[in-house]
Each structure stands twice: as structure tokens, then as C-alpha cells.
Amino acid sequence: MNEAGPAGSGRREVIVARAAELLARKGIAGTTVREIGEAVGILSGSIYHHFESKDAIVDVLMSAYLQELQAQYRAVLDEATDVSATFEGLVHASLRTIELHPHATLIYQHEAQYFRETPRYRYVRVAGERVRETWMGVLETAVADGVFRADLPTRHLYLLLRDGLWLSVRWFRPTAGYGYPQLATDCARLYHQAFASQSTLRRMLARP
Amino acid sequence: MNEAGPAGSGRREVIVARAAELLARKGIAGTTVREIGEAVGILSGSIYHHFESKDAIVDVLMSAYLQELQAQYRAVLDEATDVSATFEGLVHASLRTIELHPHATLIYQHEAQYFRETPRYRYVRVAGERVRETWMGVLETAVADGVFRADLPTRHLYLLLRDGLWLSVRWFRPTAGYGYPQLATDCARLYHQAFASQSTLRRMLARP
DNA sequence: GTCTATACATAGATAGAC
DNA sequence: GTCTATCTATGTATAGAC
């Protein structure tokens, strides 16, 4: 029983949650199943009653993360209006996902190479591709509309934003007055100005 | 003999070079001394004739990297003119260092947590502090002079730039017509516009 | 400077008692 | 569902022959 309990209460969920912290801090290769067991309060052998391997834990973690990210992006695209609003929406959606899954975000960022080289994690790479396509679609539309600059490779715009945005999980610590929504607003402002075309800049200066 | 040979020709240098590739791709914990030996063409035991441990190899690698970075930044600061030129100079210096030490850059970025938690690598953290101080000094001067925007935390400006810039090593592949110097010029333009104050933006639009 | 051989510790994973 | 016990593989590191 207890199989249909609320998310986070089952033994499996506790294991995944504790493992997430360790995996984010020490990396996948640097985290042992024994450590995960210790963090949960059971012996390493007992972990294998719930998961068939260390990578199986990572699977649960990353799948939930990538599904959440996809859902967040989908919601933004479904109620898309103009391209600037969509851009801003994606920034907010990304930071919301980071706030919900900080450990998974860090693991995803730091183990990208491992995920790429390991057949088992093909779905991670596929999800990453989809994220890239989503962003590039929005950015290319903005460039085509003359809203964003065309003097730099659009791909560079995406990659510089991506790493700046996602790696904020390494340094940002929300406080009472300044949380992830505020950070998202600030990031959207910063990158919007960074990416703005000359005509957009003129419009921004005309009515701030 | 051969101890005073040109850098890169000695056995030690070859080991460090091959190890750098592996450590960058698989992480420190994910790379074994056996693999390093294989990459060099000797058995793992022989590695210990040259280095007392795996971490000792990382030390040589990171020390050379951080010294190079410091020298590059020093050169920029020594011939500093106005704050915009210094900012641009630091961007170019950073990407020059990435070009010279791509593997060390990746290791530094991905193993930051490990370096922070391991007493042996105190010097890495100290060097990182100095880099931060260098950038923050320039950015805060620019903000004080009204050149850069003051509506976002200056620390955020630095961190978003840092991660975007340094992580370019994960995706940028130089070609004949577009190498690191070109990327540096583009990044400097992008972040300069991102960080520009309203008055700077007005000046930029007046004379492009 | 490298190899052979190996000590020793720790890793992932399994089997069966409770 | 957890523990005890353990197998097996692999890791770091060392000693001594060549």
C-alpha cells in the first residue's frame, strides 16, 4: 500500500529527493548509492528494493524535471500574444522551473556531457533539443520582425541567455523581498535590452 | 634529463594534456587514473612515477590555467583607459584564456563545488574571488559613472555575464572566418548593450 | 621511466533472513 | 521494507623487477 499516496510521501519519492541534493552537489559519478542510503536513513542494499540502479533514480528525477519544464513552456506558448511577451514568458517559465527543481536543474547543467554519451539518457537529449527549438523559434521570429538584433548570430543570443539564465541556480538565493519572480523580471529586462534591435531601442527610450 | 625541455614535450606535460581532455569530458570523479594512463599509452601504475595522485595532476592543470587568466587580466588593467574599454578588454582576455585552456575552463566551471569543498583546492577558490573582484570593480565604476545601468543589482550583471561568457566553451567551435576574437567582439557588444544605462543607450543610438 | 604484480579500499549490485 | 552478508568489479596507490 501507500503506492497512491501524495507525491513526496512515498519511500521512492524520499529517496529521489535526498538523492537529488547529493547528485547536484557531488555529481552523478561522485555520489555513491551508500551515501544516498545514509541520507535516507537506510542501508545501500535497501535502495535496490526501490530502484534497480543509481541511474534509475536519476531517470525519475530528470523525467519529472523535463516534464515540468515542457509543461511550463507549453503554457507560455499556448497563450502567446506578441513575440516580446512570449520571450518574457519563457524567461519566467524557466526560472519558475528552476525554483521548483533546483537540484535537477544543476544536474542537467553539469552532467550534459554524460547524458549525451549514455544511450540510456537519450530522452534527456531529445528534451534539450525541444527546448532549443522553442527558444530559437521565438528568437528567430523576433529577429525577422525587426524586434531583436540581426547583427549577431541568433544562435549566440540563445546560448548566452541559456547559460546565464539556467546557471543562476548556482548563485541565486531568494530572499523575502526578492524571489525568483523578481529575478525573472530583471533577467527579462536585461536580455530584452541586450537583444533589442536599433529600432526597438529607440522605442524603449521614447517610452520607458 | 629532459627536465628543462620546452613546455608540452616532457612526459609530465603530456600526461597533463591528455588528462585535461578526459577530466573536462567526464569530470574528476568520473575519470580514472587507468584511463589517463591509457590515453598516454602507459599503465596506470606508471602515472604515479610522475604524480603522487590524480588531484596532483588537476593541480598542475588548474594552476597553469589560473595563472594565465590572472596574467591576461593584469595586462588589461595595466593599460586601462576608460571603463568601457576596460570592460571590453576583460571580455577579450577571458575568451583568449578560454581559447588557450578550453579543458581547464570546463573543469573549472563544472567542478566549482568540488574545488570549494576540498581543502587542497583553496587556491582555486582564492583565484575565483580575485576574478570576481576584478569584474565587480570595473562594473561598479561603470555604474557609478552612469555608463552602466543601476536599475538591476550589479552583482547580477556580473554573474549573468560570467556564466554566459565562460560556458561558451561548451558550445563554441571556432571556424576559419569566425574565431574567438570575433566571438569576443560580439559578446562585448551584446553585454555592453545589455548593461548600458539610458544615457549610454542614447549615445549609442546617436552615433552607431 | 615503464612494467608486473598486488595490496587495499570502495564501488555497484544481489540473495536471503527477518 | 530493511538488514546482514557478500560477490564481483573497479578504483587508488605501492613495491620491486627490468
PDB file of C-alpha atoms in Angstrom, chain B residues 11-28 31-33 35-37 39-40 47 51 53-54 56-58 60-61 103-104 107:
ATOM      1  CA  ARG B  11      56.245  13.288 -20.041  1.00  0.00           C
ATOM      2  CA  ARG B  12      54.558  15.235 -17.294  1.00  0.00           C
ATOM      3  CA  GLU B  13      53.169  17.753 -19.753  1.00  0.00           C
ATOM      4  CA  VAL B  14      51.810  15.014 -21.990  1.00  0.00           C
ATOM      5  CA  ILE B  15      50.078  13.394 -19.042  1.00  0.00           C
ATOM      6  CA  VAL B  16      48.545  16.712 -18.003  1.00  0.00           C
ATOM      7  CA  ALA B  17      47.390  17.417 -21.551  1.00  0.00           C
ATOM      8  CA  ARG B  18      45.718  14.032 -22.032  1.00  0.00           C
ATOM      9  CA  ALA B  19      44.236  14.140 -18.550  1.00  0.00           C
ATOM     10  CA  ALA B  20      42.775  17.569 -19.276  1.00  0.00           C
ATOM     11  CA  GLU B  21      40.671  16.205 -22.128  1.00  0.00           C
ATOM     12  CA  LEU B  22      39.344  13.347 -20.048  1.00  0.00           C
ATOM     13  CA  LEU B  23      38.711  15.419 -16.935  1.00  0.00           C
ATOM     14  CA  ALA B  24      36.849  18.023 -18.967  1.00  0.00           C
ATOM     15  CA  ARG B  25      34.662  15.411 -20.628  1.00  0.00           C
ATOM     16  CA  LYS B  26      33.980  13.000 -17.779  1.00  0.00           C
ATOM     17  CA  GLY B  27      34.611  15.093 -14.691  1.00  0.00           C
ATOM     18  CA  ILE B  28      37.224  14.495 -11.997  1.00  0.00           C
ATOM     19  CA  THR B  31      37.914   9.929 -14.774  1.00  0.00           C
ATOM     20  CA  THR B  32      40.150   7.097 -13.583  1.00  0.00           C
ATOM     21  CA  VAL B  33      43.919   7.052 -13.418  1.00  0.00           C
ATOM     22  CA  GLU B  35      42.028   5.935 -18.326  1.00  0.00           C
ATOM     23  CA  ILE B  36      44.626   8.666 -18.118  1.00  0.00           C
ATOM     24  CA  GLY B  37      47.346   6.054 -18.445  1.00  0.00           C
ATOM     25  CA  ALA B  39      45.315   7.921 -23.108  1.00  0.00           C
ATOM     26  CA  VAL B  40      49.042   8.493 -22.627  1.00  0.00           C
ATOM     27  CA  ILE B  47      51.424   7.609 -13.755  1.00  0.00           C
ATOM     28  CA  PHE B  51      52.387  12.465  -9.992  1.00  0.00           C
ATOM     29  CA  SER B  53      47.815  11.361  -7.116  1.00  0.00           C
ATOM     30  CA  LYS B  54      45.028  12.226  -9.529  1.00  0.00           C
ATOM     31  CA  ALA B  56      48.127  16.393  -8.220  1.00  0.00           C
ATOM     32  CA  ILE B  57      47.522  16.331 -11.969  1.00  0.00           C
ATOM     33  CA  VAL B  58      44.492  18.568 -11.530  1.00  0.00           C
ATOM     34  CA  VAL B  60      49.178  21.410 -12.316  1.00  0.00           C
ATOM     35  CA  LEU B  61      46.368  21.912 -14.783  1.00  0.00           C
ATOM     36  CA  HIS B 103      39.656  21.934 -20.994  1.00  0.00           C
ATOM     37  CA  ALA B 104      40.761  23.708 -17.836  1.00  0.00           C
ATOM     38  CA  ILE B 107      36.850  21.674 -15.441  1.00  0.00           C
TER      39      ILE B 107
END
